[in-house]
XYZ file of C-alpha atoms in Angstrom:
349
model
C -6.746 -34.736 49.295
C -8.193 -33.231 52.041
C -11.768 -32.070 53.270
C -12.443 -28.543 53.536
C -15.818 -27.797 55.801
C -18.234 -25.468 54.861
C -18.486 -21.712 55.835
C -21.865 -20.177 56.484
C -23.108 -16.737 57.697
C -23.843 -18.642 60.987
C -20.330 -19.121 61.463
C -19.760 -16.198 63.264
C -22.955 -15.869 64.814
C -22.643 -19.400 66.672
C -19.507 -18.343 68.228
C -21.013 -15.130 69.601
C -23.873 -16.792 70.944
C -21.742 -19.247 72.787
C -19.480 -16.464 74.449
C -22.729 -14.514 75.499
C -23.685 -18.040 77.050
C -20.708 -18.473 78.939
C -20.586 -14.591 79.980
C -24.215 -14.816 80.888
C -23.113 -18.220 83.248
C -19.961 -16.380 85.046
C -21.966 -13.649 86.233
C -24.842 -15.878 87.102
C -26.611 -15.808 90.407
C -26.164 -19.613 90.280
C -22.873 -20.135 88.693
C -22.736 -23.780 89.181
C -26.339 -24.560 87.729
C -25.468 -21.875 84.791
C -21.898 -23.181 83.907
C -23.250 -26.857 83.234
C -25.531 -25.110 80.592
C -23.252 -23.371 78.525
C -22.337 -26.391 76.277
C -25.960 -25.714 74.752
C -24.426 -22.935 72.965
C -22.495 -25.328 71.181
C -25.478 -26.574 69.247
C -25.239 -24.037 66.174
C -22.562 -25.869 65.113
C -25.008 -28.499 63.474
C -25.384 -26.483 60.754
C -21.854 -26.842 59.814
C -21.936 -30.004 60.338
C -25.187 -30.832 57.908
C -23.872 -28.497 55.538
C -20.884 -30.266 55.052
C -22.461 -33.612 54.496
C -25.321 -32.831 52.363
C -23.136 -31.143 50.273
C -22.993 -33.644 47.659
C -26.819 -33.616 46.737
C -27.198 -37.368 46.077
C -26.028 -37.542 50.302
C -28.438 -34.425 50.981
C -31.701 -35.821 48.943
C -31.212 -38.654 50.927
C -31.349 -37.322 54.185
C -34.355 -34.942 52.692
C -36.083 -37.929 52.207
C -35.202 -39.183 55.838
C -36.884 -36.299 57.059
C -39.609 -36.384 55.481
C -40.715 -40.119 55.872
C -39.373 -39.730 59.391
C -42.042 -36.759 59.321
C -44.447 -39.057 58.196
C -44.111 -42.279 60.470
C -44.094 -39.553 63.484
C -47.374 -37.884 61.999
C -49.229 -41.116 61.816
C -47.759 -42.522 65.298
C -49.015 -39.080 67.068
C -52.601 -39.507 65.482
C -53.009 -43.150 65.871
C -52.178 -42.418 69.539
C -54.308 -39.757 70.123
C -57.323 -41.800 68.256
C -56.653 -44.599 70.933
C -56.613 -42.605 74.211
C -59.652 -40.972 73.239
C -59.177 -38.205 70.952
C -59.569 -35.575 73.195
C -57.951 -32.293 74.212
C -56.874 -34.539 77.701
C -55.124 -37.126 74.851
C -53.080 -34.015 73.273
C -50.577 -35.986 70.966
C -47.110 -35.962 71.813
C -45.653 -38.485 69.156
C -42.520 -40.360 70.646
C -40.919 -37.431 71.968
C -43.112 -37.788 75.161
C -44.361 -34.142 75.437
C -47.047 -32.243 72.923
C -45.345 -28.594 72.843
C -41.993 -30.379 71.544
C -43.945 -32.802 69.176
C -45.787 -29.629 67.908
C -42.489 -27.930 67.348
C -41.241 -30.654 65.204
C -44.209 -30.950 63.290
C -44.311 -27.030 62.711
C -40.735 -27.285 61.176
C -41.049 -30.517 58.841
C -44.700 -29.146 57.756
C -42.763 -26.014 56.795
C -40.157 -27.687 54.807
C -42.098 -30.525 53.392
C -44.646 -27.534 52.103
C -42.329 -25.416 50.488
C -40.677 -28.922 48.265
C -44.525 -29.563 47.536
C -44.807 -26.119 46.313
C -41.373 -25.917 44.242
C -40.050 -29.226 43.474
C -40.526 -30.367 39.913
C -40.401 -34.168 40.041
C -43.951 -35.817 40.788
C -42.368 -38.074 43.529
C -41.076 -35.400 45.788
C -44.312 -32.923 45.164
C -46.243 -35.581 45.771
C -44.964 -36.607 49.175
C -44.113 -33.842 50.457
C -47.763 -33.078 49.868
C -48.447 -35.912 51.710
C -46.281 -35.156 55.253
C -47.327 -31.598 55.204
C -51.317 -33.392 55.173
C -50.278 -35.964 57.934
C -47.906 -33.547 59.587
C -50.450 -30.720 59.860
C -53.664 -32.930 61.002
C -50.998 -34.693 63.650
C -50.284 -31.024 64.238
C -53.771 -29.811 65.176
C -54.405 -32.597 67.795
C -51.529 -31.301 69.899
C -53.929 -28.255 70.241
C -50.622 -26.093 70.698
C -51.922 -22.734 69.977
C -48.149 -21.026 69.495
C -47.351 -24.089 66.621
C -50.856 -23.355 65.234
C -50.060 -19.664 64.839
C -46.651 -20.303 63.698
C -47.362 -22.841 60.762
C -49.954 -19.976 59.497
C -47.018 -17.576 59.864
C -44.739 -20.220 57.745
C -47.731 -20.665 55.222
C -48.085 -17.022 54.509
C -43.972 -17.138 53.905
C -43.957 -19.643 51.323
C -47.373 -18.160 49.270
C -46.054 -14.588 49.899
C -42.278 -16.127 47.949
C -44.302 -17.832 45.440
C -47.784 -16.817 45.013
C -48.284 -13.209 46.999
C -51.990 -12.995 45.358
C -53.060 -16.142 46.887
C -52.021 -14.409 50.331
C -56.170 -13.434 50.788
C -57.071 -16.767 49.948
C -55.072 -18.185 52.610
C -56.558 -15.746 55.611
C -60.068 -17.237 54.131
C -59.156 -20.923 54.549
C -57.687 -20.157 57.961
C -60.933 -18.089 58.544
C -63.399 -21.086 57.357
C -61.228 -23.681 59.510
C -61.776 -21.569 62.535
C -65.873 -21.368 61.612
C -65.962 -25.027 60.967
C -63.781 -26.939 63.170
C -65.247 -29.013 65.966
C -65.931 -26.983 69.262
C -63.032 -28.107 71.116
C -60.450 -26.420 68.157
C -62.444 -23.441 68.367
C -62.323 -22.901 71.573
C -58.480 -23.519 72.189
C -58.008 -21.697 68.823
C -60.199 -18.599 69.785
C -58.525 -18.992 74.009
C -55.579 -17.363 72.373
C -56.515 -14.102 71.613
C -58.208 -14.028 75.372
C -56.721 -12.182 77.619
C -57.993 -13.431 80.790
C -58.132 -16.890 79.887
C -56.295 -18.656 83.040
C -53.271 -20.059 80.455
C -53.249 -16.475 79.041
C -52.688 -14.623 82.239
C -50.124 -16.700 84.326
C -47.987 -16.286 81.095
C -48.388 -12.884 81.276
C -47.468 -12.732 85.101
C -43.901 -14.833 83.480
C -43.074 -12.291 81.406
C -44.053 -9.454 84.519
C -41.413 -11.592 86.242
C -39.137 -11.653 83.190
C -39.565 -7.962 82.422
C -38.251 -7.512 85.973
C -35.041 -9.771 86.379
C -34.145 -8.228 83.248
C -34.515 -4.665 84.824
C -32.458 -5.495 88.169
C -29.433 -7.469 86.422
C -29.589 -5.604 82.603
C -26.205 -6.969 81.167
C -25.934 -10.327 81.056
C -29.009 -11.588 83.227
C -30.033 -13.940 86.005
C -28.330 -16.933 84.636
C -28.597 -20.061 82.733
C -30.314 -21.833 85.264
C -33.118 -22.921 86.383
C -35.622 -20.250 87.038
C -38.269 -21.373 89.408
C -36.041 -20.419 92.561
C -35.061 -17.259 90.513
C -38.941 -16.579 89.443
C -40.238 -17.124 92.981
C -38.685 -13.725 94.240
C -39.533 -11.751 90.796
C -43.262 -12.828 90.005
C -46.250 -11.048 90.518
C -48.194 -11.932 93.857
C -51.064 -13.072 92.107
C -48.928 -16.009 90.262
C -50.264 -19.506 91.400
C -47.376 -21.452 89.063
C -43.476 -21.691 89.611
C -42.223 -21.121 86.298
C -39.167 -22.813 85.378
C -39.205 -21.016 82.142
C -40.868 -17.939 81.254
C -42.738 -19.134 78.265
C -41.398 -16.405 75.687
C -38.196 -16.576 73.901
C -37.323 -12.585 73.665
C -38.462 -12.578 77.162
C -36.146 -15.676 78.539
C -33.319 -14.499 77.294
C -33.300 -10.835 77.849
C -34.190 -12.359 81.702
C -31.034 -15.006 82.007
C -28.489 -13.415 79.450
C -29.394 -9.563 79.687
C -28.581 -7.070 77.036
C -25.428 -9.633 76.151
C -28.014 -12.290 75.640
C -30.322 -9.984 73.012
C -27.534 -8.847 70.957
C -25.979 -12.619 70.424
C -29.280 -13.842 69.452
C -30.109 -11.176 66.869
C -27.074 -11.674 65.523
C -27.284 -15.278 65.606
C -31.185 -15.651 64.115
C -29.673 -13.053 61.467
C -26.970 -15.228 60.621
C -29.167 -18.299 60.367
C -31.953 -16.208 57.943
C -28.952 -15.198 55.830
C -27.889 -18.696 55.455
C -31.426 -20.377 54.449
C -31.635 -17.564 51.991
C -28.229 -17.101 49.972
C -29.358 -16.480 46.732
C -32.688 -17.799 46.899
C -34.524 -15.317 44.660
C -32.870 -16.196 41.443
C -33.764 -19.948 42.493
C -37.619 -19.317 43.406
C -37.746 -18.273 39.983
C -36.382 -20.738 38.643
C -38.155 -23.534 41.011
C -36.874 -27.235 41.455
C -36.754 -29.174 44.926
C -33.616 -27.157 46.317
C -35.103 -23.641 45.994
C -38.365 -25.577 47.803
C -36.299 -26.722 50.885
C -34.425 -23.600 51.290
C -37.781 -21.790 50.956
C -39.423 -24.130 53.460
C -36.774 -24.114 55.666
C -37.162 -19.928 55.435
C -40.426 -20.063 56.146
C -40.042 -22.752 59.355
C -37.622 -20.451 61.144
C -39.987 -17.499 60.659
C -42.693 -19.702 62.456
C -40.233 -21.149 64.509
C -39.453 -17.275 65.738
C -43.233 -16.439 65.878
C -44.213 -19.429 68.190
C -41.032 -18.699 70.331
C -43.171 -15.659 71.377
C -45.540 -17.587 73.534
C -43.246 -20.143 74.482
C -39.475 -21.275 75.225
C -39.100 -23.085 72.399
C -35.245 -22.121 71.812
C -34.505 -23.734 74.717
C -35.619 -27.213 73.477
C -33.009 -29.295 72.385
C -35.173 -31.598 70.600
C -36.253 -29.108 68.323
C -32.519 -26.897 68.422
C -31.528 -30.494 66.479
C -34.282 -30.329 63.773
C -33.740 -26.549 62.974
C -29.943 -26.309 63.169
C -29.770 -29.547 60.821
C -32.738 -28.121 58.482
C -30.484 -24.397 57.947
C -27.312 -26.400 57.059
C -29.076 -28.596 54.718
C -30.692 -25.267 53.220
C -27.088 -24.393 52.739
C -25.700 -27.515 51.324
C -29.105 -27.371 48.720
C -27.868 -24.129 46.689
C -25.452 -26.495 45.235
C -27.905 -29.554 44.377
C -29.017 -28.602 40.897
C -27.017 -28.762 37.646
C -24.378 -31.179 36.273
C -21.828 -30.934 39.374
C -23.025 -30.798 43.149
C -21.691 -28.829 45.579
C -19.767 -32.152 47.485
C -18.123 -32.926 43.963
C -16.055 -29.752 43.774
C -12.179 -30.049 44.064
C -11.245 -29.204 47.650
C-alpha cells in the first residue's frame, strides 16, 4: 500500500504565502536580487513534512526527545561559552549558531515547548526533563540579553498558565516583577532599555520602521521587493539615521515594506493557518492532560512569542529559526494522534 501525506490548515496558507512571494519578487525594484528569494516561501512545507513522519507517535516521541536534549546540549554549550569569554553583556551567547538574536530565537521556541510537556505530560521522565531544558534553556536564554526573546518567552509563559492555570496568571507578573528588582545591574538595565524610548537601540529602530512605514506608502501592493534593503532603505530613512538597515527590525513592518498589501494578507492567512493547526482540538486534550496536549500547547504558546518578538525584530526572516517553528507546528499536528491504543502513523492508508 501506499503513503498518503498529511493535510493541515497550513496547507493552503503555505501556498498563498509563496505566490505573494513570487508576486512581491516580479514587481520588485530589484527583480534579480528578489527572484533568488522566493524559494524561502517554500519553507512552510516543513510542516507537512514533520507531520507526516511523526505521525506514528513512537517516530514523533523520538524526535520530541531529539529536541529537547538537542535543547539541552545547546543550552549548556551557550552558557559554558559565555562563562569563558567573560560573562558579560560584550560575551552575549550565541550557542553554535554563531549569532545571539538567532540563538535567542531558538531558545524562546524549545523553552516554550519543553514548558508546556513539563506542565502537561504525565510520565515523571518527560515532566522531569522538560523541566530541566526549559531551566537550562531559559538561563542560556537570559545571557543573550535579547530583549524581544525576553519579552516573548513571558508572552509564551502567560499562554501556557492562562490554558492551564489562568489564576496563577498574577503570580506570574510577580515573579517577572521580582526578577526585574533582583537581577544583577546589567539585566536590569538591558531589561528596563526596552521600554526607553530614546535609548540609542530604541530610536534607530524606530527611524526603520519611519523608513518602512514609507516604502510601504509609495509602492502599497506588493512592496519594494525581496531583497536586500540597505540600498532600498538608504533613499527612504529618516535623515537623522546613522545605520544602513538591511532589515527593518519588525516583522509586520518588513513585510508590509517588501511585499505590500499582497504581503499582509498572505501572512495573516498563513500565521492563521499555522495557529489553527497547533490547536485542532486542543481543549478537550488540555483537559484531559498527557505529553501530546503539552507539546501542542507549548508549541501554541512558542508561536504566540514567536509573533510577539517578531515585533521588534525580523525574526521571520531567519531561516534558522523558520526550521525549528515549521517542524515544531507539524509535530503539534502529528501529536493529536499520539495517545490511545492506535497512533495516528498506524492507521490504514
Amino acid at each position: 500500500p501506499g503513503l498518503v501525506a498529511e493535510r493541515t490548515p497550513v496547507d493552503l496558507p503555505a501556498l498563498g504565502w509563496l505566490a505573494a512571494r513570487a508576486l512581491s519578487a516580479a514587481f520588485a525594484l530589484d527583480r534579480t536580487a528578489s527572484l533568488a528569494r522566493v524559494s524561502k516561501g517554500l519553507m512552510p512545507a516543513l510542516v507537512l513534512l514533520a507531520a507526516f513522519h511523526a505521525r506514528d507517535s513512537r517516530h514523533g516521541r523520538r524526535a520530541l526527545a531529539v529536541l529537547l536534549v538537542s535543547a539541552g546540549l545547546a543550552a549548556v554549550f551557550g552558557l559554558g561559552a559565555f562563562a569563558a569569554h567573560g560573562a558579560s553583556h560584550a560575551a552575549r551567547a550565541r550557542g553554535a549558531v554563531g549569532h545571539y538574536m538567532t540563538f535567542a530565537g531558538q531558545l524562546l521556541l524549545l523553552v516554550s515547548a519543553a514548558a508546556g510537556v513539563a506542565v502537561l505530560a504525565r510520565e515523571p521522565r518527560w515532566r522531569a526533563g522538560a523541566g530541566a531544558v526549559a531551566a537550562l534553556g531559559a538561563a542560556a536564554l537570559a545571557v543573550t540579553f535579547t530583549r524581544s526573546a525576553w519579552i516573548g518567552l513571558a508572552v509564551a509563559l502567560a499562554v501556557i498558565l492562562g490554558a492551564v492555570r489562568p489564576r496563577w496568571l498574577p503570580a506570574l507578573a510577580v515573579v517577572i516583577a521580582l526578577a526585574l528588582v533582583l537581577a544583577p545591574a546589567p539585566y536590569r538595565a538591558r531589561a528596563l532599555s526596552a521600554f526607553d524610548p530614546h535609548h540609542p537601540t530604541n530610536l534607530e529602530r524606530t527611524y526603520m520602521w519611519q523608513g518602512g512605514l514609507r516604502m510601504f506608502r509609495a509602492h502599497p501592493l506588493t512592496g519594494v521587493g525581496l531583497q536586500d534593503m540597505k540600498p532600498v532603505y538608504d533613499r527612504y530613512r529618516p535623515p537623522q539615521a546613522r545605520e544602513r538597515a538591511g532589515h527593518l527590525h519588525s516583522v509586520p513592518i518588513q513585510i508590509a515594506a517588501s511585499m505590500g498589501v499582497v504581503g499582509i494578507v498572505a501572512f495573516a492567512w498563513l500565521v492563521f493557518g499555522l495557529f489553527r493547526t497547533a490547536t485542532r482540538d486542543l481543549a478537550p486534550a488540555l483537559r484531559a492532560g498527557r505529553l501530546a496536549a503539552g507539546l501542542r500547547l507549548g508549541v501554541t504558546a512558542a508561536l504566540a512569542g514567536f509573533l510577539v518578538a517578531g515585533l521588534f525584530e525580523w525574526n521571520f526572516g531567519d531561516e534558522e529559526l523558520l526550521y525549528l517553528l515549521f517542524t515544531l507546528v507539524g509535530l503539534a499536528w502529528a501529536a493529536r494522534g499520539w495517545e490511545g491504543h492506535a497512533s495516528a502513523g498506524s492507521r490504514a492508508p
